Coordinates of N, CA, C and O in Angstrom, one line a residue:
M13 N 116.6 108.8 70.4 CA 117.5 108.8 71.4 C 117.8 107.4 71.9 O 116.9 106.6 72.0
H14 N 119.1 107.1 72.0 CA 119.5 105.8 72.5 C 120.0 106.0 73.9 O 120.9 106.8 74.2
V15 N 119.5 105.2 74.9 CA 119.8 105.3 76.3 C 120.4 103.9 76.7 O 119.8 102.9 76.5
T16 N 121.5 104.0 77.4 CA 122.1 102.8 78.0 C 122.2 103.0 79.5 O 122.8 104.0 79.9
I17 N 121.6 102.1 80.2 CA 121.7 102.2 81.7 C 122.5 101.0 82.2 O 122.3 99.9 81.9
I18 N 123.6 101.4 82.9 CA 124.6 100.4 83.4 C 124.5 100.3 84.9 O 124.7 101.3 85.6
K19 N 124.2 99.1 85.4 CA 124.3 98.9 86.8 C 125.7 98.5 87.2 O 126.3 97.6 86.6
D20 N 126.2 99.2 88.2 CA 127.6 99.0 88.6 C 127.5 98.6 90.1 O 126.5 98.5 90.7
M21 N 128.7 98.3 90.7 CA 128.7 97.8 92.1 C 128.4 99.0 93.0 O 127.5 98.8 93.9
A22 N 129.0 100.1 92.9 CA 128.8 101.2 93.8 C 127.6 102.2 93.4 O 127.0 102.7 94.3
D23 N 127.5 102.4 92.1 CA 126.4 103.2 91.7 C 126.0 102.8 90.3 O 126.5 101.8 89.7
D24 N 125.0 103.5 89.7 CA 124.6 103.2 88.3 C 125.0 104.3 87.4 O 125.3 105.4 87.9
R25 N 124.9 104.1 86.1 CA 125.2 105.2 85.2 C 124.4 105.1 84.0 O 123.9 104.1 83.7
I26 N 124.2 106.2 83.3 CA 123.5 106.3 82.1 C 124.4 106.9 81.0 O 125.2 107.8 81.3
E27 N 124.3 106.4 79.8 CA 124.9 106.9 78.6 C 123.9 107.2 77.6 O 123.0 106.4 77.3
I28 N 123.9 108.4 77.1 CA 122.8 108.9 76.2 C 123.4 109.3 74.8 O 124.5 110.0 74.8
V29 N 122.9 108.9 73.7 CA 123.2 109.5 72.4 C 121.9 110.0 71.9 O 120.9 109.2 71.6
R30 N 121.8 111.3 71.7 CA 120.6 111.9 71.2 C 120.4 111.7 69.7 O 121.4 111.4 69.0
T31 N 119.2 112.0 69.2 CA 119.0 111.8 67.7 C 119.9 112.7 66.9 O 120.2 112.4 65.7
D32 N 120.3 113.9 67.5 CA 121.2 114.8 66.7 C 122.7 114.4 66.8 O 123.5 115.0 66.3
G33 N 123.0 113.3 67.5 CA 124.3 112.7 67.6 C 125.1 113.2 68.9 O 126.1 112.7 69.2
S34 N 124.5 114.2 69.6 CA 125.2 114.7 70.8 C 125.0 113.6 71.9 O 124.1 112.8 71.8
A35 N 126.0 113.6 72.8 CA 126.0 112.6 73.8 C 126.1 113.2 75.2 O 126.6 114.3 75.4
A36 N 125.7 112.4 76.2 CA 125.8 112.8 77.6 C 125.9 111.6 78.4 O 125.5 110.5 78.0
Q37 N 126.4 111.7 79.6 CA 126.5 110.6 80.6 C 126.5 111.2 82.0 O 126.9 112.3 82.2
T38 N 126.1 110.3 82.9 CA 126.2 110.7 84.3 C 126.1 109.4 85.2 O 125.8 108.4 84.7
R39 N 126.5 109.6 86.4 CA 126.4 108.5 87.4 C 125.3 108.9 88.5 O 125.1 110.1 88.7
F40 N 124.7 107.9 89.1 CA 123.8 108.2 90.1 C 123.8 107.1 91.1 O 124.1 105.9 90.8
P41 N 123.4 107.4 92.4 CA 123.5 106.3 93.4 C 122.4 105.3 93.2 O 121.3 105.6 92.7
K42 N 122.7 104.1 93.7 CA 121.7 103.0 93.6 C 120.5 103.4 94.6 O 120.7 103.9 95.6
K43 N 119.3 103.1 94.1 CA 118.1 103.4 94.9 C 117.2 102.2 94.9 O 116.0 102.3 95.1
G44 N 117.8 101.0 94.7 CA 117.0 99.8 94.7 C 117.4 98.9 93.6 O 118.4 99.1 92.9
P45 N 116.7 97.8 93.4 CA 117.1 96.8 92.4 C 116.9 97.3 90.9 O 117.6 96.8 90.0
V46 N 116.0 98.3 90.7 CA 115.8 98.8 89.3 C 116.4 100.3 89.3 O 116.0 101.1 90.2
P47 N 117.2 100.6 88.4 CA 117.8 102.0 88.3 C 116.6 103.0 88.3 O 115.7 102.9 87.5
H48 N 116.7 104.0 89.2 CA 115.7 105.0 89.3 C 115.4 105.7 87.9 O 114.2 105.9 87.6
D49 N 116.4 106.0 87.2 CA 116.2 106.7 85.9 C 115.5 105.8 84.9 O 114.8 106.3 83.9
A50 N 115.7 104.5 85.0 CA 114.9 103.5 84.1 C 113.4 103.6 84.4 O 112.6 103.6 83.5
V51 N 113.1 103.7 85.7 CA 111.6 103.9 86.0 C 111.1 105.2 85.4 O 110.0 105.2 84.8
H52 N 111.8 106.3 85.5 CA 111.4 107.5 84.8 C 111.2 107.3 83.3 O 110.2 107.8 82.8
F53 N 112.2 106.6 82.7 CA 112.1 106.4 81.3 C 110.8 105.6 80.9 O 110.1 106.0 80.0
I54 N 110.5 104.6 81.6 CA 109.4 103.7 81.3 C 108.1 104.5 81.5 O 107.2 104.5 80.7
V55 N 108.0 105.2 82.7 CA 106.7 105.9 83.0 C 106.5 107.1 82.0 O 105.4 107.3 81.5
E56 N 107.6 107.9 81.8 CA 107.4 109.0 80.9 C 107.0 108.6 79.5 O 106.2 109.2 78.8
D57 N 107.6 107.5 79.0 CA 107.3 106.9 77.7 C 105.9 106.4 77.7 O 105.1 106.8 76.7
A58 N 105.4 105.7 78.7 CA 104.1 105.1 78.7 C 103.0 106.2 78.8 O 102.0 106.1 78.2
L59 N 103.3 107.3 79.5 CA 102.3 108.4 79.6 C 102.5 109.5 78.5 O 101.7 110.4 78.5
G60 N 103.5 109.3 77.7 CA 103.7 110.3 76.6 C 104.2 111.7 77.1 O 103.9 112.7 76.5
L61 N 104.8 111.6 78.3 CA 105.4 112.9 78.8 C 106.6 113.4 78.0 O 107.5 112.6 77.8
T62 N 106.6 114.6 77.6 CA 107.7 115.1 76.8 C 108.5 116.2 77.6 O 109.6 116.6 77.0
R63 N 108.1 116.6 78.7 CA 108.9 117.6 79.5 C 109.4 117.1 80.8 O 109.7 117.8 81.7
G64 N 109.4 115.7 81.0 CA 109.9 115.1 82.2 C 111.5 115.0 82.1 O 112.1 115.7 81.2
F65 N 112.1 114.3 82.9 CA 113.5 114.1 82.9 C 114.1 113.8 81.5 O 114.9 114.4 81.0
W66 N 113.5 112.7 80.9 CA 114.0 112.2 79.7 C 113.7 113.2 78.5 O 114.4 113.2 77.5
G67 N 112.6 113.9 78.6 CA 112.3 114.8 77.5 C 113.3 116.0 77.5 O 113.7 116.5 76.5
L68 N 113.7 116.4 78.7 CA 114.7 117.5 78.9 C 116.0 117.0 78.3 O 116.7 117.7 77.6
I69 N 116.4 115.7 78.6 CA 117.6 115.1 78.1 C 117.6 115.1 76.6 O 118.5 115.4 75.9
A70 N 116.4 114.6 76.0 CA 116.3 114.5 74.6 C 116.4 115.9 73.9 O 116.9 116.0 72.8
D71 N 116.0 117.0 74.6 CA 116.1 118.3 74.1 C 117.5 118.9 74.2 O 117.7 120.1 73.9
G72 N 118.4 118.2 74.8 CA 119.8 118.7 74.9 C 120.3 119.1 76.3 O 121.4 119.5 76.4
V73 N 119.4 119.0 77.3 CA 119.8 119.4 78.6 C 120.7 118.3 79.2 O 120.4 117.1 79.1
D74 N 121.8 118.7 79.9 CA 122.7 117.7 80.5 C 122.0 117.1 81.7 O 121.3 117.8 82.5
P75 N 122.2 115.8 81.9 CA 121.5 115.1 83.1 C 121.9 115.8 84.4 O 121.1 115.9 85.3
D76 N 123.1 116.2 84.6 CA 123.5 116.9 85.8 C 122.8 118.2 86.0 O 122.5 118.7 87.1
E77 N 122.5 118.9 84.9 CA 121.8 120.2 84.9 C 120.3 119.9 85.4 O 119.8 120.7 86.1
V78 N 119.7 118.8 84.9 CA 118.4 118.5 85.4 C 118.4 118.2 86.9 O 117.5 118.6 87.6
Q79 N 119.4 117.6 87.4 CA 119.6 117.3 88.8 C 119.6 118.7 89.6 O 119.0 118.8 90.6
E80 N 120.4 119.6 89.0 CA 120.5 120.9 89.7 C 119.1 121.7 89.6 O 118.7 122.3 90.6
M81 N 118.4 121.5 88.6 CA 117.0 122.1 88.4 C 116.1 121.5 89.5 O 115.3 122.2 90.2
A82 N 116.2 120.2 89.7 CA 115.4 119.5 90.7 C 115.8 120.0 92.1 O 114.9 120.2 93.0
K83 N 117.0 120.1 92.4 CA 117.5 120.7 93.7 C 116.9 122.0 93.9 O 116.4 122.4 95.0
A84 N 117.0 122.9 92.9 CA 116.6 124.3 93.0 C 115.0 124.3 93.3 O 114.5 125.2 94.0
A85 N 114.3 123.4 92.7 CA 112.9 123.3 92.9 C 112.4 122.7 94.2 O 111.3 122.6 94.5
G86 N 113.4 122.1 94.9 CA 113.1 121.5 96.2 C 112.7 120.0 96.1 O 112.1 119.5 97.0
H87 N 113.0 119.4 95.0 CA 112.6 118.0 94.8 C 113.3 117.1 95.9 O 114.5 117.2 96.1
A88 N 112.5 116.3 96.6 CA 113.0 115.6 97.8 C 114.2 114.7 97.4 O 115.2 114.6 98.2
S89 N 114.1 113.9 96.3 CA 115.2 113.0 96.0 C 116.4 113.7 95.6 O 117.5 113.1 95.6
A90 N 116.3 114.9 95.1 CA 117.5 115.7 94.6 C 118.4 116.0 95.8 O 119.6 116.3 95.6
R91 N 117.9 116.0 97.0 CA 118.8 116.4 98.2 C 119.6 115.3 98.6 O 120.5 115.4 99.5
R92 N 119.3 114.0 98.2 CA 120.0 112.9 98.7 C 121.4 112.8 98.1 O 121.7 113.1 97.0

């Protein structure tokens, strides 16, 4: 999977191309100097997590759908 994280003025965005060639993208609000989803990527990779945010994306789930899953589960940051 190839992930591009773009820092913009108002928000940040990610562009994903999965190993099967499918693509996805989304925008998200700034949460500090390092894009929030970049932190997820680094931590999930370092810990070998396969069912976190990026594992779901790699499996074909759309990033916005993962956000809706987090909201439904009551994740604090998903309400912002």
